[in-house]
PDB file of C-alpha atoms in Angstrom:
ATOM      1  CA  MET A   1       5.264  -4.346  -1.798  1.00  0.00           C
ATOM      2  CA  PRO A   2       4.582  -0.689  -0.884  1.00  0.00           C
ATOM      3  CA  GLU A   3       2.414  -0.144   2.177  1.00  0.00           C
ATOM      4  CA  GLY A   4      -0.678   2.032   2.221  1.00  0.00           C
ATOM      5  CA  ASP A   5       1.182   5.084   3.523  1.00  0.00           C
ATOM      6  CA  THR A   6       3.657   4.908   0.617  1.00  0.00           C
ATOM      7  CA  VAL A   7       0.790   4.793  -1.873  1.00  0.00           C
ATOM      8  CA  TRP A   8      -0.926   7.691  -0.066  1.00  0.00           C
ATOM      9  CA  LEU A   9       2.232   9.802  -0.389  1.00  0.00           C
ATOM     10  CA  THR A  10       2.638   8.836  -4.052  1.00  0.00           C
ATOM     11  CA  ALA A  11      -0.958   9.874  -4.745  1.00  0.00           C
ATOM     12  CA  ALA A  12      -0.457  13.188  -2.931  1.00  0.00           C
ATOM     13  CA  ARG A  13       2.636  14.024  -4.986  1.00  0.00           C
ATOM     14  CA  LEU A  14       0.968  13.064  -8.262  1.00  0.00           C
ATOM     15  CA  HIS A  15      -2.122  15.083  -7.349  1.00  0.00           C
ATOM     16  CA  ASP A  16      -0.134  18.183  -6.392  1.00  0.00           C
ATOM     17  CA  SER A  17       1.769  18.025  -9.678  1.00  0.00           C
ATOM     18  CA  LEU A  18      -0.834  16.891 -12.202  1.00  0.00           C
ATOM     19  CA  ALA A  19      -4.289  17.915 -10.962  1.00  0.00           C
ATOM     20  CA  GLY A  20      -5.693  20.740 -13.048  1.00  0.00           C
ATOM     21  CA  GLY A  21      -3.144  20.180 -15.795  1.00  0.00           C
ATOM     22  CA  ARG A  22      -4.041  19.398 -19.379  1.00  0.00           C
ATOM     23  CA  LEU A  23      -2.407  16.272 -20.783  1.00  0.00           C
ATOM     24  CA  SER A  24      -0.083  17.012 -23.681  1.00  0.00           C
ATOM     25  CA  ARG A  25       1.042  13.395 -23.835  1.00  0.00           C
ATOM     26  CA  PHE A  26      -0.703  10.179 -22.801  1.00  0.00           C
ATOM     27  CA  GLU A  27       0.819   6.756 -23.433  1.00  0.00           C
ATOM     28  CA  LEU A  28      -0.064   3.425 -21.837  1.00  0.00           C
ATOM     29  CA  ARG A  29       2.516   0.857 -22.879  1.00  0.00           C
ATOM     30  CA  VAL A  30       0.413  -2.210 -22.211  1.00  0.00           C
ATOM     31  CA  PRO A  31      -1.296  -4.168 -25.004  1.00  0.00           C
ATOM     32  CA  ARG A  32      -4.788  -3.779 -23.620  1.00  0.00           C
ATOM     33  CA  HIS A  33      -4.705   0.026 -23.655  1.00  0.00           C
ATOM     34  CA  ALA A  34      -1.950   0.752 -26.175  1.00  0.00           C
ATOM     35  CA  THR A  35      -4.295   2.745 -28.430  1.00  0.00           C
ATOM     36  CA  ALA A  36      -5.929   4.770 -25.652  1.00  0.00           C
ATOM     37  CA  ASP A  37      -5.364   8.507 -26.051  1.00  0.00           C
ATOM     38  CA  LEU A  38      -6.516  11.123 -23.544  1.00  0.00           C
ATOM     39  CA  THR A  39      -4.296  13.886 -24.874  1.00  0.00           C
ATOM     40  CA  GLY A  40      -6.006  17.216 -24.306  1.00  0.00           C
ATOM     41  CA  SER A  41      -7.959  16.057 -21.269  1.00  0.00           C
ATOM     42  CA  ILE A  42      -7.544  17.592 -17.820  1.00  0.00           C
ATOM     43  CA  VAL A  43      -6.397  15.555 -14.821  1.00  0.00           C
ATOM     44  CA  LEU A  44      -9.033  16.114 -12.151  1.00  0.00           C
ATOM     45  CA  GLU A  45      -7.452  14.407  -9.135  1.00  0.00           C
ATOM     46  CA  VAL A  46      -5.288  11.527  -7.955  1.00  0.00           C
ATOM     47  CA  VAL A  47      -6.502   9.603  -4.927  1.00  0.00           C
ATOM     48  CA  PRO A  48      -5.307   6.493  -3.095  1.00  0.00           C
ATOM     49  CA  ARG A  49      -7.482   3.529  -2.203  1.00  0.00           C
ATOM     50  CA  GLY A  50      -5.538   1.195   0.050  1.00  0.00           C
ATOM     51  CA  LYS A  51      -2.577   0.137  -2.075  1.00  0.00           C
ATOM     52  CA  HIS A  52      -4.250   1.276  -5.306  1.00  0.00           C
ATOM     53  CA  LEU A  53      -3.975   4.601  -7.154  1.00  0.00           C
ATOM     54  CA  LEU A  54      -6.898   6.217  -8.961  1.00  0.00           C
ATOM     55  CA  MET A  55      -6.120   9.032 -11.377  1.00  0.00           C
ATOM     56  CA  ARG A  56      -9.391  10.649 -12.467  1.00  0.00           C
ATOM     57  CA  ILE A  57      -9.358  12.382 -15.831  1.00  0.00           C
ATOM     58  CA  GLU A  58     -12.095  14.382 -17.520  1.00  0.00           C
ATOM     59  CA  PRO A  59     -14.770  13.767 -18.445  1.00  0.00           C
ATOM     60  CA  ASP A  60     -15.294  10.430 -16.657  1.00  0.00           C
ATOM     61  CA  VAL A  61     -12.207   8.212 -16.994  1.00  0.00           C
ATOM     62  CA  THR A  62     -10.063   6.699 -14.241  1.00  0.00           C
ATOM     63  CA  LEU A  63      -6.537   5.400 -14.737  1.00  0.00           C
ATOM     64  CA  HIS A  64      -6.139   2.704 -12.094  1.00  0.00           C
ATOM     65  CA  SER A  65      -2.722   1.412 -11.124  1.00  0.00           C
ATOM     66  CA  HIS A  66      -1.279  -0.950  -8.558  1.00  0.00           C
ATOM     67  CA  LEU A  67       2.428  -0.785  -7.770  1.00  0.00           C
ATOM     68  CA  GLY A  68       2.817  -4.461  -6.902  1.00  0.00           C
ATOM     69  CA  MET A  69       6.260  -5.435  -5.604  1.00  0.00           C
ATOM     70  CA  ASP A  70       8.482  -3.142  -7.660  1.00  0.00           C
ATOM     71  CA  GLY A  71       6.264  -0.519  -9.287  1.00  0.00           C
ATOM     72  CA  SER A  72       6.671   3.238  -9.021  1.00  0.00           C
ATOM     73  CA  TRP A  73       5.462   6.575 -10.334  1.00  0.00           C
ATOM     74  CA  ARG A  74       8.256   9.106 -10.878  1.00  0.00           C
ATOM     75  CA  LEU A  75       7.815  12.813 -11.502  1.00  0.00           C
ATOM     76  CA  ARG A  76      10.113  14.887 -13.679  1.00  0.00           C
ATOM     77  CA  ARG A  77       9.868  18.407 -14.983  1.00  0.00           C
ATOM     78  CA  ALA A  78       8.269  18.728 -18.400  1.00  0.00           C
ATOM     79  CA  GLY A  79      10.954  19.098 -20.993  1.00  0.00           C
ATOM     80  CA  GLU A  80      13.174  16.389 -19.542  1.00  0.00           C
ATOM     81  CA  ARG A  81      13.839  13.369 -21.715  1.00  0.00           C
ATOM     82  CA  VAL A  82      10.848  11.102 -22.188  1.00  0.00           C
ATOM     83  CA  PRO A  83      11.670   7.381 -21.869  1.00  0.00           C
ATOM     84  CA  GLY A  84      11.801   5.818 -25.309  1.00  0.00           C
ATOM     85  CA  PRO A  85       9.488   3.014 -26.452  1.00  0.00           C
ATOM     86  CA  ARG A  86      12.073   0.402 -25.472  1.00  0.00           C
ATOM     87  CA  ALA A  87      12.723   1.768 -21.990  1.00  0.00           C
ATOM     88  CA  ALA A  88      12.676  -1.192 -19.620  1.00  0.00           C
ATOM     89  CA  GLY A  89       9.652  -1.439 -17.385  1.00  0.00           C
ATOM     90  CA  VAL A  90       7.929   1.782 -18.456  1.00  0.00           C
ATOM     91  CA  ARG A  91       4.176   1.243 -18.558  1.00  0.00           C
ATOM     92  CA  ALA A  92       2.749   4.766 -18.556  1.00  0.00           C
ATOM     93  CA  VAL A  93       3.918   8.204 -19.718  1.00  0.00           C
ATOM     94  CA  LEU A  94       1.773  11.253 -18.913  1.00  0.00           C
ATOM     95  CA  MET A  95       2.796  14.846 -19.488  1.00  0.00           C
ATOM     96  CA  THR A  96       1.303  18.255 -18.764  1.00  0.00           C
ATOM     97  CA  ASP A  97       2.797  21.677 -19.426  1.00  0.00           C
ATOM     98  CA  ALA A  98       4.700  21.459 -16.141  1.00  0.00           C
ATOM     99  CA  TRP A  99       5.263  17.796 -15.291  1.00  0.00           C
ATOM    100  CA  LEU A 100       6.144  14.406 -16.722  1.00  0.00           C
ATOM    101  CA  ALA A 101       4.867  11.351 -14.793  1.00  0.00           C
ATOM    102  CA  VAL A 102       6.359   7.953 -15.588  1.00  0.00           C
ATOM    103  CA  GLY A 103       4.848   4.724 -14.264  1.00  0.00           C
ATOM    104  CA  SER A 104       7.315   1.826 -14.232  1.00  0.00           C
ATOM    105  CA  ASP A 105       6.987  -1.882 -13.424  1.00  0.00           C
ATOM    106  CA  LEU A 106       3.348  -1.421 -12.455  1.00  0.00           C
ATOM    107  CA  ALA A 107       1.678  -4.680 -11.505  1.00  0.00           C
ATOM    108  CA  ARG A 108      -1.644  -3.508 -12.872  1.00  0.00           C
ATOM    109  CA  LEU A 109      -2.850  -0.728 -15.137  1.00  0.00           C
ATOM    110  CA  ASP A 110      -6.490  -0.245 -16.144  1.00  0.00           C
ATOM    111  CA  LEU A 111      -8.691   2.376 -17.750  1.00  0.00           C
ATOM    112  CA  VAL A 112     -12.261   2.353 -16.463  1.00  0.00           C
ATOM    113  CA  ARG A 113     -15.158   4.750 -16.332  1.00  0.00           C
ATOM    114  CA  THR A 114     -15.008   6.711 -13.102  1.00  0.00           C
ATOM    115  CA  ASP A 115     -18.500   5.594 -12.102  1.00  0.00           C
ATOM    116  CA  ARG A 116     -17.301   1.982 -12.445  1.00  0.00           C
ATOM    117  CA  GLU A 117     -14.231   2.140 -10.226  1.00  0.00           C
ATOM    118  CA  ASP A 118     -15.727  -0.575  -8.053  1.00  0.00           C
ATOM    119  CA  GLU A 119     -14.749  -3.006 -10.795  1.00  0.00           C
ATOM    120  CA  VAL A 120     -11.114  -2.567  -9.759  1.00  0.00           C
ATOM    121  CA  VAL A 121     -11.262  -1.541  -6.081  1.00  0.00           C
ATOM    122  CA  GLY A 122     -14.728  -2.576  -4.920  1.00  0.00           C
ATOM    123  CA  HIS A 123     -13.382  -5.714  -3.250  1.00  0.00           C
ATOM    124  CA  LEU A 124     -11.273  -3.744  -0.773  1.00  0.00           C
ATOM    125  CA  GLY A 125     -12.104  -3.401   2.886  1.00  0.00           C
ATOM    126  CA  PRO A 126     -12.104  -0.087   4.804  1.00  0.00           C
ATOM    127  CA  ASP A 127      -9.181   2.119   3.767  1.00  0.00           C
ATOM    128  CA  LEU A 128      -6.943   2.862   6.759  1.00  0.00           C
ATOM    129  CA  LEU A 129      -6.051   6.268   5.322  1.00  0.00           C
ATOM    130  CA  GLY A 130      -9.330   6.996   3.576  1.00  0.00           C
ATOM    131  CA  PRO A 131     -11.924   9.599   4.551  1.00  0.00           C
ATOM    132  CA  GLY A 132     -14.480   6.825   4.986  1.00  0.00           C
ATOM    133  CA  TRP A 133     -12.412   4.756   7.416  1.00  0.00           C
ATOM    134  CA  ASP A 134     -14.704   2.442   9.398  1.00  0.00           C
ATOM    135  CA  ALA A 135     -12.956   0.654  12.263  1.00  0.00           C
ATOM    136  CA  ALA A 136     -16.063  -1.320  13.215  1.00  0.00           C
ATOM    137  CA  GLU A 137     -16.410  -2.710   9.693  1.00  0.00           C
ATOM    138  CA  ALA A 138     -12.719  -3.676   9.635  1.00  0.00           C
ATOM    139  CA  VAL A 139     -13.144  -5.548  12.929  1.00  0.00           C
ATOM    140  CA  ARG A 140     -16.254  -7.258  11.604  1.00  0.00           C
ATOM    141  CA  ARG A 141     -14.453  -8.450   8.485  1.00  0.00           C
ATOM    142  CA  LEU A 142     -11.489  -9.747  10.461  1.00  0.00           C
ATOM    143  CA  GLY A 143     -13.847 -11.699  12.706  1.00  0.00           C
ATOM    144  CA  VAL A 144     -15.567 -13.482   9.823  1.00  0.00           C
ATOM    145  CA  SER A 145     -12.766 -16.087   9.784  1.00  0.00           C
ATOM    146  CA  PRO A 146     -11.906 -16.577  13.480  1.00  0.00           C
ATOM    147  CA  ASP A 147      -9.571 -19.531  12.902  1.00  0.00           C
ATOM    148  CA  ARG A 148      -7.414 -17.759  10.349  1.00  0.00           C
ATOM    149  CA  GLN A 149      -3.881 -16.710  11.325  1.00  0.00           C
ATOM    150  CA  VAL A 150      -4.070 -13.087  12.416  1.00  0.00           C
ATOM    151  CA  ALA A 151      -1.046 -12.044  10.332  1.00  0.00           C
ATOM    152  CA  GLU A 152      -2.628 -13.468   7.195  1.00  0.00           C
ATOM    153  CA  ALA A 153      -5.957 -11.810   8.020  1.00  0.00           C
ATOM    154  CA  LEU A 154      -4.283  -8.398   8.426  1.00  0.00           C
ATOM    155  CA  LEU A 155      -2.618  -8.731   5.034  1.00  0.00           C
ATOM    156  CA  ASP A 156      -5.905  -9.560   3.321  1.00  0.00           C
ATOM    157  CA  GLN A 157      -6.926  -6.283   1.678  1.00  0.00           C
ATOM    158  CA  ARG A 158     -10.544  -7.424   1.684  1.00  0.00           C
ATOM    159  CA  ASN A 159     -10.551  -7.007   5.467  1.00  0.00           C
ATOM    160  CA  LEU A 160      -8.839  -3.627   5.674  1.00  0.00           C
ATOM    161  CA  ALA A 161      -6.829  -1.899   2.990  1.00  0.00           C
ATOM    162  CA  GLY A 162      -3.295  -0.634   3.414  1.00  0.00           C
ATOM    163  CA  ILE A 163      -1.356  -3.090   5.578  1.00  0.00           C
ATOM    164  CA  GLY A 164       1.694  -4.850   4.154  1.00  0.00           C
ATOM    165  CA  ASN A 165       4.418  -7.001   5.680  1.00  0.00           C
ATOM    166  CA  VAL A 166       6.082  -4.145   7.551  1.00  0.00           C
ATOM    167  CA  TYR A 167       3.008  -3.019   9.454  1.00  0.00           C
ATOM    168  CA  GLN A 168       1.754  -6.552   9.939  1.00  0.00           C
ATOM    169  CA  ALA A 169       4.972  -7.444  11.758  1.00  0.00           C
ATOM    170  CA  GLU A 170       5.212  -4.209  13.733  1.00  0.00           C
ATOM    171  CA  LEU A 171       1.555  -4.164  14.766  1.00  0.00           C
ATOM    172  CA  LEU A 172       1.619  -7.669  16.129  1.00  0.00           C
ATOM    173  CA  PHE A 173       4.819  -6.995  18.059  1.00  0.00           C
ATOM    174  CA  LEU A 174       3.335  -3.869  19.631  1.00  0.00           C
ATOM    175  CA  ARG A 175       0.242  -5.839  20.638  1.00  0.00           C
ATOM    176  CA  GLY A 176       2.259  -8.843  21.876  1.00  0.00           C
ATOM    177  CA  VAL A 177       0.573 -11.251  19.473  1.00  0.00           C
ATOM    178  CA  HIS A 178       2.349 -14.069  17.620  1.00  0.00           C
ATOM    179  CA  PRO A 179       1.647 -13.925  13.843  1.00  0.00           C
ATOM    180  CA  THR A 180       0.209 -17.464  13.737  1.00  0.00           C
ATOM    181  CA  THR A 181      -2.308 -16.766  16.495  1.00  0.00           C
ATOM    182  CA  PRO A 182      -5.893 -17.381  15.334  1.00  0.00           C
ATOM    183  CA  VAL A 183      -7.935 -14.215  14.954  1.00  0.00           C
ATOM    184  CA  ARG A 184     -10.284 -15.369  17.712  1.00  0.00           C
ATOM    185  CA  SER A 185      -7.339 -15.437  20.176  1.00  0.00           C
ATOM    186  CA  ALA A 186      -5.624 -12.236  19.041  1.00  0.00           C
ATOM    187  CA  GLY A 187      -7.108 -10.034  21.750  1.00  0.00           C
ATOM    188  CA  ASP A 188      -8.860  -6.718  21.234  1.00  0.00           C
ATOM    189  CA  LEU A 189      -9.283  -6.394  17.460  1.00  0.00           C
ATOM    190  CA  ASP A 190     -10.638  -2.872  17.789  1.00  0.00           C
ATOM    191  CA  ARG A 191      -7.408  -1.714  19.464  1.00  0.00           C
ATOM    192  CA  LEU A 192      -5.408  -3.574  16.824  1.00  0.00           C
ATOM    193  CA  VAL A 193      -7.032  -1.860  13.831  1.00  0.00           C
ATOM    194  CA  ARG A 194      -6.999   1.543  15.520  1.00  0.00           C
ATOM    195  CA  LEU A 195      -3.277   1.178  16.184  1.00  0.00           C
ATOM    196  CA  ALA A 196      -2.821   0.238  12.528  1.00  0.00           C
ATOM    197  CA  ARG A 197      -4.475   3.482  11.468  1.00  0.00           C
ATOM    198  CA  GLU A 198      -2.380   5.503  13.939  1.00  0.00           C
ATOM    199  CA  LEU A 199       0.862   4.069  12.549  1.00  0.00           C
ATOM    200  CA  LEU A 200      -0.044   4.649   8.917  1.00  0.00           C
ATOM    201  CA  MET A 201      -1.334   8.147   9.643  1.00  0.00           C
ATOM    202  CA  ALA A 202       1.905   9.023  11.429  1.00  0.00           C
ATOM    203  CA  ASN A 203       3.996   7.875   8.455  1.00  0.00           C
ATOM    204  CA  ARG A 204       1.899   8.992   5.498  1.00  0.00           C
ATOM    205  CA  THR A 205       3.779  12.219   4.770  1.00  0.00           C
ATOM    206  CA  SER A 206       7.325  10.784   4.765  1.00  0.00           C
ATOM    207  CA  PRO A 207       8.930   7.515   3.657  1.00  0.00           C
ATOM    208  CA  GLY A 208      10.351   4.948   6.038  1.00  0.00           C
ATOM    209  CA  HIS A 209       7.503   3.281   7.982  1.00  0.00           C
ATOM    210  CA  VAL A 210       8.941   4.369  11.349  1.00  0.00           C
ATOM    211  CA  THR A 211       7.281   2.489  14.224  1.00  0.00           C
ATOM    212  CA  THR A 212       9.836   2.956  17.019  1.00  0.00           C
ATOM    213  CA  GLY A 213       9.824   6.744  16.935  1.00  0.00           C
ATOM    214  CA  ASP A 214      13.529   6.721  15.996  1.00  0.00           C
ATOM    215  CA  ARG A 215      14.243   7.686  12.382  1.00  0.00           C
ATOM    216  CA  ARG A 216      17.933   6.820  12.487  1.00  0.00           C
ATOM    217  CA  PRO A 217      18.941   4.110   9.990  1.00  0.00           C
ATOM    218  CA  GLY A 218      18.664   0.658  11.501  1.00  0.00           C
ATOM    219  CA  ARG A 219      16.462   1.802  14.381  1.00  0.00           C
ATOM    220  CA  ARG A 220      13.131   2.424  12.655  1.00  0.00           C
ATOM    221  CA  HIS A 221      11.501  -0.962  13.291  1.00  0.00           C
ATOM    222  CA  TRP A 222      10.942  -3.246  16.246  1.00  0.00           C
ATOM    223  CA  VAL A 223      11.112  -6.599  14.467  1.00  0.00           C
ATOM    224  CA  TYR A 224      10.652  -6.207  10.711  1.00  0.00           C
ATOM    225  CA  GLY A 225      13.821  -7.103   8.811  1.00  0.00           C
ATOM    226  CA  ARG A 226      15.674  -7.833  12.067  1.00  0.00           C
ATOM    227  CA  ALA A 227      15.859 -11.649  12.079  1.00  0.00           C
ATOM    228  CA  GLY A 228      18.713 -12.795  14.321  1.00  0.00           C
ATOM    229  CA  ALA A 229      19.056  -9.375  15.986  1.00  0.00           C
ATOM    230  CA  PRO A 230      18.175  -8.853  19.672  1.00  0.00           C
ATOM    231  CA  CYS A 231      14.704  -7.627  20.540  1.00  0.00           C
ATOM    232  CA  ARG A 232      14.793  -3.963  21.491  1.00  0.00           C
ATOM    233  CA  ARG A 233      12.664  -4.733  24.555  1.00  0.00           C
ATOM    234  CA  CYS A 234      13.929  -8.035  25.979  1.00  0.00           C
ATOM    235  CA  GLY A 235      17.070  -9.003  24.053  1.00  0.00           C
ATOM    236  CA  THR A 236      15.701 -12.286  22.698  1.00  0.00           C
ATOM    237  CA  LEU A 237      16.744 -12.930  19.103  1.00  0.00           C
ATOM    238  CA  ILE A 238      14.102 -11.988  16.535  1.00  0.00           C
ATOM    239  CA  GLU A 239      12.781 -14.882  14.440  1.00  0.00           C
ATOM    240  CA  ARG A 240      11.648 -14.993  10.834  1.00  0.00           C
ATOM    241  CA  GLY A 241       9.216 -17.415   9.199  1.00  0.00           C
ATOM    242  CA  ARG A 242       6.443 -17.949   6.693  1.00  0.00           C
ATOM    243  CA  ILE A 243       2.740 -17.510   7.291  1.00  0.00           C
ATOM    244  CA  GLY A 244      -0.407 -18.257   5.333  1.00  0.00           C
ATOM    245  CA  ARG A 245      -1.327 -20.901   2.809  1.00  0.00           C
ATOM    246  CA  PRO A 246       1.529 -22.506   0.830  1.00  0.00           C
ATOM    247  CA  VAL A 247       0.637 -20.795  -2.456  1.00  0.00           C
ATOM    248  CA  GLU A 248       0.370 -17.346  -0.857  1.00  0.00           C
ATOM    249  CA  GLN A 249       2.922 -17.469   1.932  1.00  0.00           C
ATOM    250  CA  ARG A 250       4.330 -14.197   3.256  1.00  0.00           C
ATOM    251  CA  VAL A 251       7.275 -13.397   5.505  1.00  0.00           C
ATOM    252  CA  ALA A 252       6.724 -12.677   9.196  1.00  0.00           C
ATOM    253  CA  TYR A 253       9.027 -11.480  11.978  1.00  0.00           C
ATOM    254  CA  TRP A 254       8.457 -11.797  15.723  1.00  0.00           C
ATOM    255  CA  CYS A 255      10.078 -11.911  19.142  1.00  0.00           C
ATOM    256  CA  PRO A 256       9.467 -15.372  20.673  1.00  0.00           C
ATOM    257  CA  TYR A 257       9.452 -13.915  24.182  1.00  0.00           C
ATOM    258  CA  CYS A 258       7.329 -10.794  23.654  1.00  0.00           C
ATOM    259  CA  GLN A 259       5.027 -12.676  21.255  1.00  0.00           C
ATOM    260  CA  PRO A 260       4.697 -16.207  22.601  1.00  0.00           C
ATOM    261  CA  SER A 261       3.530 -18.899  20.208  1.00  0.00           C
ATOM    262  CA  PRO A 262      -0.155 -19.789  20.642  1.00  0.00           C
TER     263      PRO A 262
END
């Protein structure tokens, strides 16, 4: 699933291309909104909210989307071939005089009034890349469930919005914390969430989620995706496992020496 920095970059590209443009084509290929038509309306802005995208369209409509595991928004020049009605995975087609935006395999797509956006994103915690980032509130929310595994708590978008599996794994390695450690034993939560923001901010303008400072292929991460490979710090083999409740388990990576089990 895309991390918050990927969604931020997607929103920035959509905004730069579509904002201020008048829609000459508007299709939502989902049953709930199949008859919606905003042709002729102007796209006001596209903003991210954690892992969610909010495209605000005049006069007071927001197209909300969530990429889920495999979703994407692709930009093409206007005049290029529009995906036909049977194109696999296509959920949204928007066109202005200059650009064609195609949303594919989106996990969620909603039309709501702009003043009611809280219906789709109001449950989210502080946005790590948002202008209203509140580290103290993120720490408070994490601390509400002190016995919860810290990796699971970081992935809960109700605590802070934007962290996925990559940053969960990398953050905990950098802080020397095992992913199954209870929140109450995870050390300085303020330093943890501030480091999370630093990492996402550093990566928001380019793809790759680089946490080691080395952008060469195969050297971008400390532990994520490196099960069975030697730790870059101590040489111990990286381990991989599952965290969280059985119905919502997620993958975790860690170094058993640098991140001792609680």
